[in-house]
GROMACS .gro file of N, CA, C and O in nm:
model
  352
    1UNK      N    1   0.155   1.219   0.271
    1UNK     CA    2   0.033   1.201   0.195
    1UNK      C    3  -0.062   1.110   0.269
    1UNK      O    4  -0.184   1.125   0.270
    2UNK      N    5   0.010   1.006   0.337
    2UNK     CA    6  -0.091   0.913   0.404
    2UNK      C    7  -0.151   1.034   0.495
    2UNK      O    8  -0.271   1.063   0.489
    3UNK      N    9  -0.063   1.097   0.577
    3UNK     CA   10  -0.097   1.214   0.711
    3UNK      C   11  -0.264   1.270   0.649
    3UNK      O   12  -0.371   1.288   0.708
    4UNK      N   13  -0.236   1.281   0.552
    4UNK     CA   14  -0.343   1.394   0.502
    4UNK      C   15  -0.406   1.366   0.390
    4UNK      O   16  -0.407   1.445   0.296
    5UNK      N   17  -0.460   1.259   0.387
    5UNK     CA   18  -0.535   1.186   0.248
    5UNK      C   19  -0.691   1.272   0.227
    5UNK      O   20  -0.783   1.211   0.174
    6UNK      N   21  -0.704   1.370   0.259
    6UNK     CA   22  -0.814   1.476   0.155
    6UNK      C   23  -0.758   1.559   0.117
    6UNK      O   24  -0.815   1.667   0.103
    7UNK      N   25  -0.600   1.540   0.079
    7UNK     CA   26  -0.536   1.637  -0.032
    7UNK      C   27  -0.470   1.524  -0.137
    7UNK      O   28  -0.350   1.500  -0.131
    8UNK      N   29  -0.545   1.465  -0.220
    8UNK     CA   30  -0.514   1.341  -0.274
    8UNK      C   31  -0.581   1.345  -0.445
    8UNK      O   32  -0.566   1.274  -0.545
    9UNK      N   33  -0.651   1.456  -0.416
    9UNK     CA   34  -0.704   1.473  -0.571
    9UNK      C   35  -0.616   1.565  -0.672
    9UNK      O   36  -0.576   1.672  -0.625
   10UNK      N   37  -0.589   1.540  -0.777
   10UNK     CA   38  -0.508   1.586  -0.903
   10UNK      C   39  -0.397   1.713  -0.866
   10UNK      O   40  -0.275   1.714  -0.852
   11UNK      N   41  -0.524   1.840  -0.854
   11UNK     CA   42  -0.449   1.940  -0.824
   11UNK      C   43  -0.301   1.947  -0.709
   11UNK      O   44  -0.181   1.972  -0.704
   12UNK      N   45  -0.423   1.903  -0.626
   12UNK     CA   46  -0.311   1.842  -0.467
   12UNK      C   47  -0.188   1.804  -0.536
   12UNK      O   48  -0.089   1.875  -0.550
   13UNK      N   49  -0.206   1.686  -0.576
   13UNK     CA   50  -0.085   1.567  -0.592
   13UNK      C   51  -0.017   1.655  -0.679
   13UNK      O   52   0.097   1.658  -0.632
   14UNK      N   53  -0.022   1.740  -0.792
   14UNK     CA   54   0.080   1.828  -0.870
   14UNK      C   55   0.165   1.918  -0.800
   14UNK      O   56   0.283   1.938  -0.829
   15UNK      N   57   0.081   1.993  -0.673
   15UNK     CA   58   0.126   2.052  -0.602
   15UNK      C   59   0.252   2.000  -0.481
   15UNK      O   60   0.338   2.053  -0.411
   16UNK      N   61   0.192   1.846  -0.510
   16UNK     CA   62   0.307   1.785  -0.392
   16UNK      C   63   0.404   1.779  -0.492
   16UNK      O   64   0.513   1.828  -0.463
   17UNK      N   65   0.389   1.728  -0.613
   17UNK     CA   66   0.516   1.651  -0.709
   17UNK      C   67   0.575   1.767  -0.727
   17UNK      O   68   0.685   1.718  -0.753
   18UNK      N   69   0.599   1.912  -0.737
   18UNK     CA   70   0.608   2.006  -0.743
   18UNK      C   71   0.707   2.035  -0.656
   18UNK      O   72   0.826   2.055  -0.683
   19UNK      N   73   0.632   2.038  -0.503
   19UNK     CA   74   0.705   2.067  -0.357
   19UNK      C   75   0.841   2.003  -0.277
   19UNK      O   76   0.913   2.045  -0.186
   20UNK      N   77   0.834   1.818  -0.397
   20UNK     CA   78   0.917   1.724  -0.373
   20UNK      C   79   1.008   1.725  -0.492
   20UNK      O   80   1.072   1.621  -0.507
   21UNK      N   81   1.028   1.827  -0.586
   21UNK     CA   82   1.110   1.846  -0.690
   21UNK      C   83   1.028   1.777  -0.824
   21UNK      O   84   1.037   1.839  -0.930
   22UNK      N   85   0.957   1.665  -0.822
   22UNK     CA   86   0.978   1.630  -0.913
   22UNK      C   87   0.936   1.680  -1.046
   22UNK      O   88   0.858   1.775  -1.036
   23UNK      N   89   0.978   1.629  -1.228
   23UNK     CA   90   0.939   1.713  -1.268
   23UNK      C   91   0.793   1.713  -1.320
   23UNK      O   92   0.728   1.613  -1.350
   24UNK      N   93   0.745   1.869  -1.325
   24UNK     CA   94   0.619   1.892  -1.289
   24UNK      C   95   0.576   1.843  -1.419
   24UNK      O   96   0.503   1.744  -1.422
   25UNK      N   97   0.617   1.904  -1.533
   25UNK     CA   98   0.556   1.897  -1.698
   25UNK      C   99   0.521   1.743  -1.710
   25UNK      O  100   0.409   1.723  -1.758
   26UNK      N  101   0.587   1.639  -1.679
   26UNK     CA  102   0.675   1.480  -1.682
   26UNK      C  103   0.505   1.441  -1.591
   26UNK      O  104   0.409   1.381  -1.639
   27UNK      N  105   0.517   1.488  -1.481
   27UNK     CA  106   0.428   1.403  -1.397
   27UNK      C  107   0.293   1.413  -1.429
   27UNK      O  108   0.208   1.324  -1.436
   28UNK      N  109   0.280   1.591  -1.458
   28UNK     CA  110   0.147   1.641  -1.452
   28UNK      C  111   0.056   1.581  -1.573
   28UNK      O  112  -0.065   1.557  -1.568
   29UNK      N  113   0.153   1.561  -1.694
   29UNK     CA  114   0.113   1.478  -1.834
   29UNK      C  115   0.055   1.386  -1.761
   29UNK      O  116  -0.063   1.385  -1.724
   30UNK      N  117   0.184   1.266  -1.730
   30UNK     CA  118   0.157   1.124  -1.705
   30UNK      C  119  -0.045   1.120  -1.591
   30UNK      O  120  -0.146   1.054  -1.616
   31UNK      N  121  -0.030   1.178  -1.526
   31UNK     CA  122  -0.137   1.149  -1.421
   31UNK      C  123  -0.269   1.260  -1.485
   31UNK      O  124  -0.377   1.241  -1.430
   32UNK      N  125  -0.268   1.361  -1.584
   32UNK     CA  126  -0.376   1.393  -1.707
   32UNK      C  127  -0.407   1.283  -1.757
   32UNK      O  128  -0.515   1.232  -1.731
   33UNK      N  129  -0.318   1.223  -1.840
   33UNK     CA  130  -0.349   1.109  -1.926
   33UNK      C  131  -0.410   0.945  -1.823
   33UNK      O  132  -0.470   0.847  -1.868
   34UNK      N  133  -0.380   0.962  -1.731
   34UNK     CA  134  -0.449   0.852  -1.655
   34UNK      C  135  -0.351   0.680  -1.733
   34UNK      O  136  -0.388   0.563  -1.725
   35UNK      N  137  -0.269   0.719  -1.777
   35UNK     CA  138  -0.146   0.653  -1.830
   35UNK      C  139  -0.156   0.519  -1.776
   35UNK      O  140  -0.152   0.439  -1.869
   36UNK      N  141  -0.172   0.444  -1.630
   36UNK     CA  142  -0.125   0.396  -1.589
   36UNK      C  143  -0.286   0.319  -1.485
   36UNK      O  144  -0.309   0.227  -1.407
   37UNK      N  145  -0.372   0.455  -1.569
   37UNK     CA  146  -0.504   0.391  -1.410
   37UNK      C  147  -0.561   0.250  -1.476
   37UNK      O  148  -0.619   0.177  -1.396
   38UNK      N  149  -0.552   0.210  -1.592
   38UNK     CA  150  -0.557   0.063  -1.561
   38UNK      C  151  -0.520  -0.063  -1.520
   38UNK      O  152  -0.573  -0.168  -1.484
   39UNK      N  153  -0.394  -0.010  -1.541
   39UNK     CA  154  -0.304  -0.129  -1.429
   39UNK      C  155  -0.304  -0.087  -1.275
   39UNK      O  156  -0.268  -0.174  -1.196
   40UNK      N  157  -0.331   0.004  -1.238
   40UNK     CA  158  -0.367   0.054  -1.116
   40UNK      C  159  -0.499  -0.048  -1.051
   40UNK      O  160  -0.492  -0.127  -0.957
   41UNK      N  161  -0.624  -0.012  -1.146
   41UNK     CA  162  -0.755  -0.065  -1.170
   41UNK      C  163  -0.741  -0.241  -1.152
   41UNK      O  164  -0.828  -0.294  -1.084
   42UNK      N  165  -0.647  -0.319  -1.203
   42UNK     CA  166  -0.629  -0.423  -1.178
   42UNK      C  167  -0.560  -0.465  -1.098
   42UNK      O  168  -0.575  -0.584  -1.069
   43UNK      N  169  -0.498  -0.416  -1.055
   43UNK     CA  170  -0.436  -0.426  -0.906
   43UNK      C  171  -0.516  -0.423  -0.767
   43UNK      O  172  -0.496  -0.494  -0.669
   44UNK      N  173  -0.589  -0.348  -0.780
   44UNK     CA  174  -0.698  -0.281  -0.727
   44UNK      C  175  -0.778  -0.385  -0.681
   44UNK      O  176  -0.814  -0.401  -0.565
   45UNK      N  177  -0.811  -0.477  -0.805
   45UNK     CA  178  -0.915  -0.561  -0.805
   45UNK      C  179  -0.841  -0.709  -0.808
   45UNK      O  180  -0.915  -0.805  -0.829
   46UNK      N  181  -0.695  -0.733  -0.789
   46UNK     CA  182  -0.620  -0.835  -0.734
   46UNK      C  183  -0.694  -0.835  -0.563
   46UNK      O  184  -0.783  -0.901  -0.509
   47UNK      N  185  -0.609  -0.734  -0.523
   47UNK     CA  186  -0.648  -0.652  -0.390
   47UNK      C  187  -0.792  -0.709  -0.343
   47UNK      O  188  -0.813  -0.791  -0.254
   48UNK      N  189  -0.868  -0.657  -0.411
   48UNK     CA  190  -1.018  -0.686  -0.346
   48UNK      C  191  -1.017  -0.848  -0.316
   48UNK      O  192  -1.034  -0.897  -0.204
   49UNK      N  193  -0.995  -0.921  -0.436
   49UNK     CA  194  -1.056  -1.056  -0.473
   49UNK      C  195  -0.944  -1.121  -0.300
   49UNK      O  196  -0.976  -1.211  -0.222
   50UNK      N  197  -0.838  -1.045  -0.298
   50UNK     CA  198  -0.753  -1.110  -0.130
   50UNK      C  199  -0.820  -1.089  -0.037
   50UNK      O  200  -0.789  -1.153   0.064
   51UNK      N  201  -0.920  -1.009  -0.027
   51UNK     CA  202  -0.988  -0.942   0.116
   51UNK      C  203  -0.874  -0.801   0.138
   51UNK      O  204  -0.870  -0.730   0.239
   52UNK      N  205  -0.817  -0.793   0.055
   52UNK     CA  206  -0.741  -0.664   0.104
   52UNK      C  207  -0.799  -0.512   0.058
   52UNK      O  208  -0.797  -0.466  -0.056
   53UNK      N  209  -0.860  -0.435   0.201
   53UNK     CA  210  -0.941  -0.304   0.164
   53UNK      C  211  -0.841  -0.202   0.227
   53UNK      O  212  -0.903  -0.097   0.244
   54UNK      N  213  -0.755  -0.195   0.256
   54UNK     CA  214  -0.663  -0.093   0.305
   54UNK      C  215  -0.482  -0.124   0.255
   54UNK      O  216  -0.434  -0.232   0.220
   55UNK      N  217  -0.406   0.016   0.269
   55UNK     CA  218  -0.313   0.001   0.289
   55UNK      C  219  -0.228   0.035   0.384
   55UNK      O  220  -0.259   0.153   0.393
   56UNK      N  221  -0.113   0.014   0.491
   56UNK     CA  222  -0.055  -0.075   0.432
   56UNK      C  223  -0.110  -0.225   0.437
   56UNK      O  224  -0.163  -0.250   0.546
   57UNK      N  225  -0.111  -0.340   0.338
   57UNK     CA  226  -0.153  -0.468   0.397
   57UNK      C  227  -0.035  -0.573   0.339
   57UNK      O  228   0.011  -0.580   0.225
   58UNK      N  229  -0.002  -0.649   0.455
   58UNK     CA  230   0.139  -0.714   0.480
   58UNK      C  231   0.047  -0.888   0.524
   58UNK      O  232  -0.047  -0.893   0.604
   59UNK      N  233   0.094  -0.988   0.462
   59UNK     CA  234   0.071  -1.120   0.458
   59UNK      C  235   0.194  -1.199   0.520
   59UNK      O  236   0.310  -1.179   0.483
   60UNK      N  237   0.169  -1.265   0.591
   60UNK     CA  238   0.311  -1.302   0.694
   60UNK      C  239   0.227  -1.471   0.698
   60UNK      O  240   0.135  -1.511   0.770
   61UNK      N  241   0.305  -1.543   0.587
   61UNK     CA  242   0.256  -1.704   0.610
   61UNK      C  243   0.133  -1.736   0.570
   61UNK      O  244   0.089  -1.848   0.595
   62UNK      N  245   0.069  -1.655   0.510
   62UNK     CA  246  -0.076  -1.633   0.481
   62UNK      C  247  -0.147  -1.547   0.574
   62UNK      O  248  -0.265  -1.538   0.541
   63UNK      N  249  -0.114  -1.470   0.694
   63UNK     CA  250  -0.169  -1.397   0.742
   63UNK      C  251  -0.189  -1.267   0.705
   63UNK      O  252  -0.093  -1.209   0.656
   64UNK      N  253  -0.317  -1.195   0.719
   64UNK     CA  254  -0.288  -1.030   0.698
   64UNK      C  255  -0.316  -0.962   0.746
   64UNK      O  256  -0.431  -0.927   0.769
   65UNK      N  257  -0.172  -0.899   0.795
   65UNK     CA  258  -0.155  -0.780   0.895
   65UNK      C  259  -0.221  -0.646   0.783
   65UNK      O  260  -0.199  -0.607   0.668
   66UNK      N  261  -0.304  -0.615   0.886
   66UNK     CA  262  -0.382  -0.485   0.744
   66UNK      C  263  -0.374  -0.349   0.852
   66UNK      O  264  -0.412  -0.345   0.969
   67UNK      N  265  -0.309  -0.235   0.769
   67UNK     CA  266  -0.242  -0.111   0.862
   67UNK      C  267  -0.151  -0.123   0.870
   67UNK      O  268  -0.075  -0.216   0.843
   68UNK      N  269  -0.129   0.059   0.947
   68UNK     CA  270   0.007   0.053   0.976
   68UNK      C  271   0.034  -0.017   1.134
   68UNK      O  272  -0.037   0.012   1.231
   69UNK      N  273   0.121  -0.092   1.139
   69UNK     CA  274   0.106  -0.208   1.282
   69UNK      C  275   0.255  -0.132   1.364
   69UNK      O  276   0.323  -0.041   1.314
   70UNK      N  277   0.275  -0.192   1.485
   70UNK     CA  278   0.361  -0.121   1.528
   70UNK      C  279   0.464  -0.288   1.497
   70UNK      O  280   0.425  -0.396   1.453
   71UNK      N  281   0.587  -0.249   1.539
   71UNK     CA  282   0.706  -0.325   1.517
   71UNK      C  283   0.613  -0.488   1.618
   71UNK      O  284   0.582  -0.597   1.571
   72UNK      N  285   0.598  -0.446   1.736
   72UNK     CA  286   0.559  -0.552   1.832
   72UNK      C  287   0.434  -0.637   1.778
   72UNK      O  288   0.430  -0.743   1.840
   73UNK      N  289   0.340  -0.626   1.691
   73UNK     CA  290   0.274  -0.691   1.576
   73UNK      C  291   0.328  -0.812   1.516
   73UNK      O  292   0.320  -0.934   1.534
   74UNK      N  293   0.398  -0.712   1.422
   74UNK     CA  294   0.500  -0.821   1.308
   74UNK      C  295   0.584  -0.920   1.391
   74UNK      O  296   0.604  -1.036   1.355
   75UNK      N  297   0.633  -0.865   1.506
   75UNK     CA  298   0.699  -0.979   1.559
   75UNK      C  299   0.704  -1.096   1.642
   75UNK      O  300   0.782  -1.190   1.656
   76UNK      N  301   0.554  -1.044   1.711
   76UNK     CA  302   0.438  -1.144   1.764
   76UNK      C  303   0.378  -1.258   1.673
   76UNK      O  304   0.360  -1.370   1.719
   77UNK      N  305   0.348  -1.227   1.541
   77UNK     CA  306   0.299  -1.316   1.421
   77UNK      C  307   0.461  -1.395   1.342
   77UNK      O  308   0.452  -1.495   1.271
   78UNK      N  309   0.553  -1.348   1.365
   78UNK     CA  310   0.587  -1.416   1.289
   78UNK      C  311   0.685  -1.526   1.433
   78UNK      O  312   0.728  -1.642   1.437
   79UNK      N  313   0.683  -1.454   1.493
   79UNK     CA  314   0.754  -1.554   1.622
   79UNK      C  315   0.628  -1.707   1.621
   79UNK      O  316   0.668  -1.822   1.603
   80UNK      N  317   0.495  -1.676   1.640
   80UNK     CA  318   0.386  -1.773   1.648
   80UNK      C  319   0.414  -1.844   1.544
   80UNK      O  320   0.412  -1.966   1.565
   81UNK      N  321   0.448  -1.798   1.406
   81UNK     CA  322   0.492  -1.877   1.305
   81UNK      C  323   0.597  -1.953   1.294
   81UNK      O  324   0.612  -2.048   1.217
   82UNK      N  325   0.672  -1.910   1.374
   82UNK     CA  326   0.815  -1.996   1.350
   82UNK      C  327   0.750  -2.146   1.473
   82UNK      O  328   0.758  -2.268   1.457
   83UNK      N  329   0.694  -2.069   1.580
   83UNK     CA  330   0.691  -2.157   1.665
   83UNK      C  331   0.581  -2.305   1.607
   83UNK      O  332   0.584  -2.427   1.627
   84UNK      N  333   0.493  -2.216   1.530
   84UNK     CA  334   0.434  -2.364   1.458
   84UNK      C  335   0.507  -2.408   1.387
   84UNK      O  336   0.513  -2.531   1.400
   85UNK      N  337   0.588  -2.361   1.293
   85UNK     CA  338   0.645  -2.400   1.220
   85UNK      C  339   0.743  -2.530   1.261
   85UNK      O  340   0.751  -2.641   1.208
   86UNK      N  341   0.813  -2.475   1.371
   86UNK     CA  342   0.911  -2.572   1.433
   86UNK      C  343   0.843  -2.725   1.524
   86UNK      O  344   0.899  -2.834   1.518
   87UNK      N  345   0.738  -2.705   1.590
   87UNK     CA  346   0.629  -2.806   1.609
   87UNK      C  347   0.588  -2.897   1.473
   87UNK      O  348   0.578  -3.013   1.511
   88UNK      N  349   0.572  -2.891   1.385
   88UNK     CA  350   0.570  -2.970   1.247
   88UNK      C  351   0.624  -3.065   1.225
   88UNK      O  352   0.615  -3.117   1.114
   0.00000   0.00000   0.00000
């Protein structure tokens, strides 16, 4: 779904929940009824108020790694972290 995020609207997503077993009647309700888009909506707007406009976004010590990062990223930031850390 990330691969291909302009198949992300209603129909789409039934068609995936569908393709991935799940059940269709169960899901297709829940995401009609919008069940859930306000806690979504506030999350959303947790998100914003962090500076966080993408996903994935990963905070390492207060830092934020925003995307998908490769392994050599995460382990560059948190090595710098330990190393301040241990200077303290």
């Amino acid at each position: 779904m990330f691969a291909n995020q302009q198949t992300l609207q209603p129909d789409a997503l039934k068609t995936h929940a569908a393709a991935v077993g799940l059940d269709t009647t169960t899901f297709n309700a829940c995401l009609d009824s919008s069940k859930y888009g306000d806690r979504v909506q506030q999350h959303v707007g947790v998100g914003t108020l962090l500076g966080i406009n993408s996903t994935p976004a990963v905070f390492i010590n207060g830092r934020q790694v925003t995307g998908a990062q490769p392994y050599e990223v995460f382990a560059g930031i948190i090595d710098e972290e330990l190393e301040r850390a241990a200077r303290r």
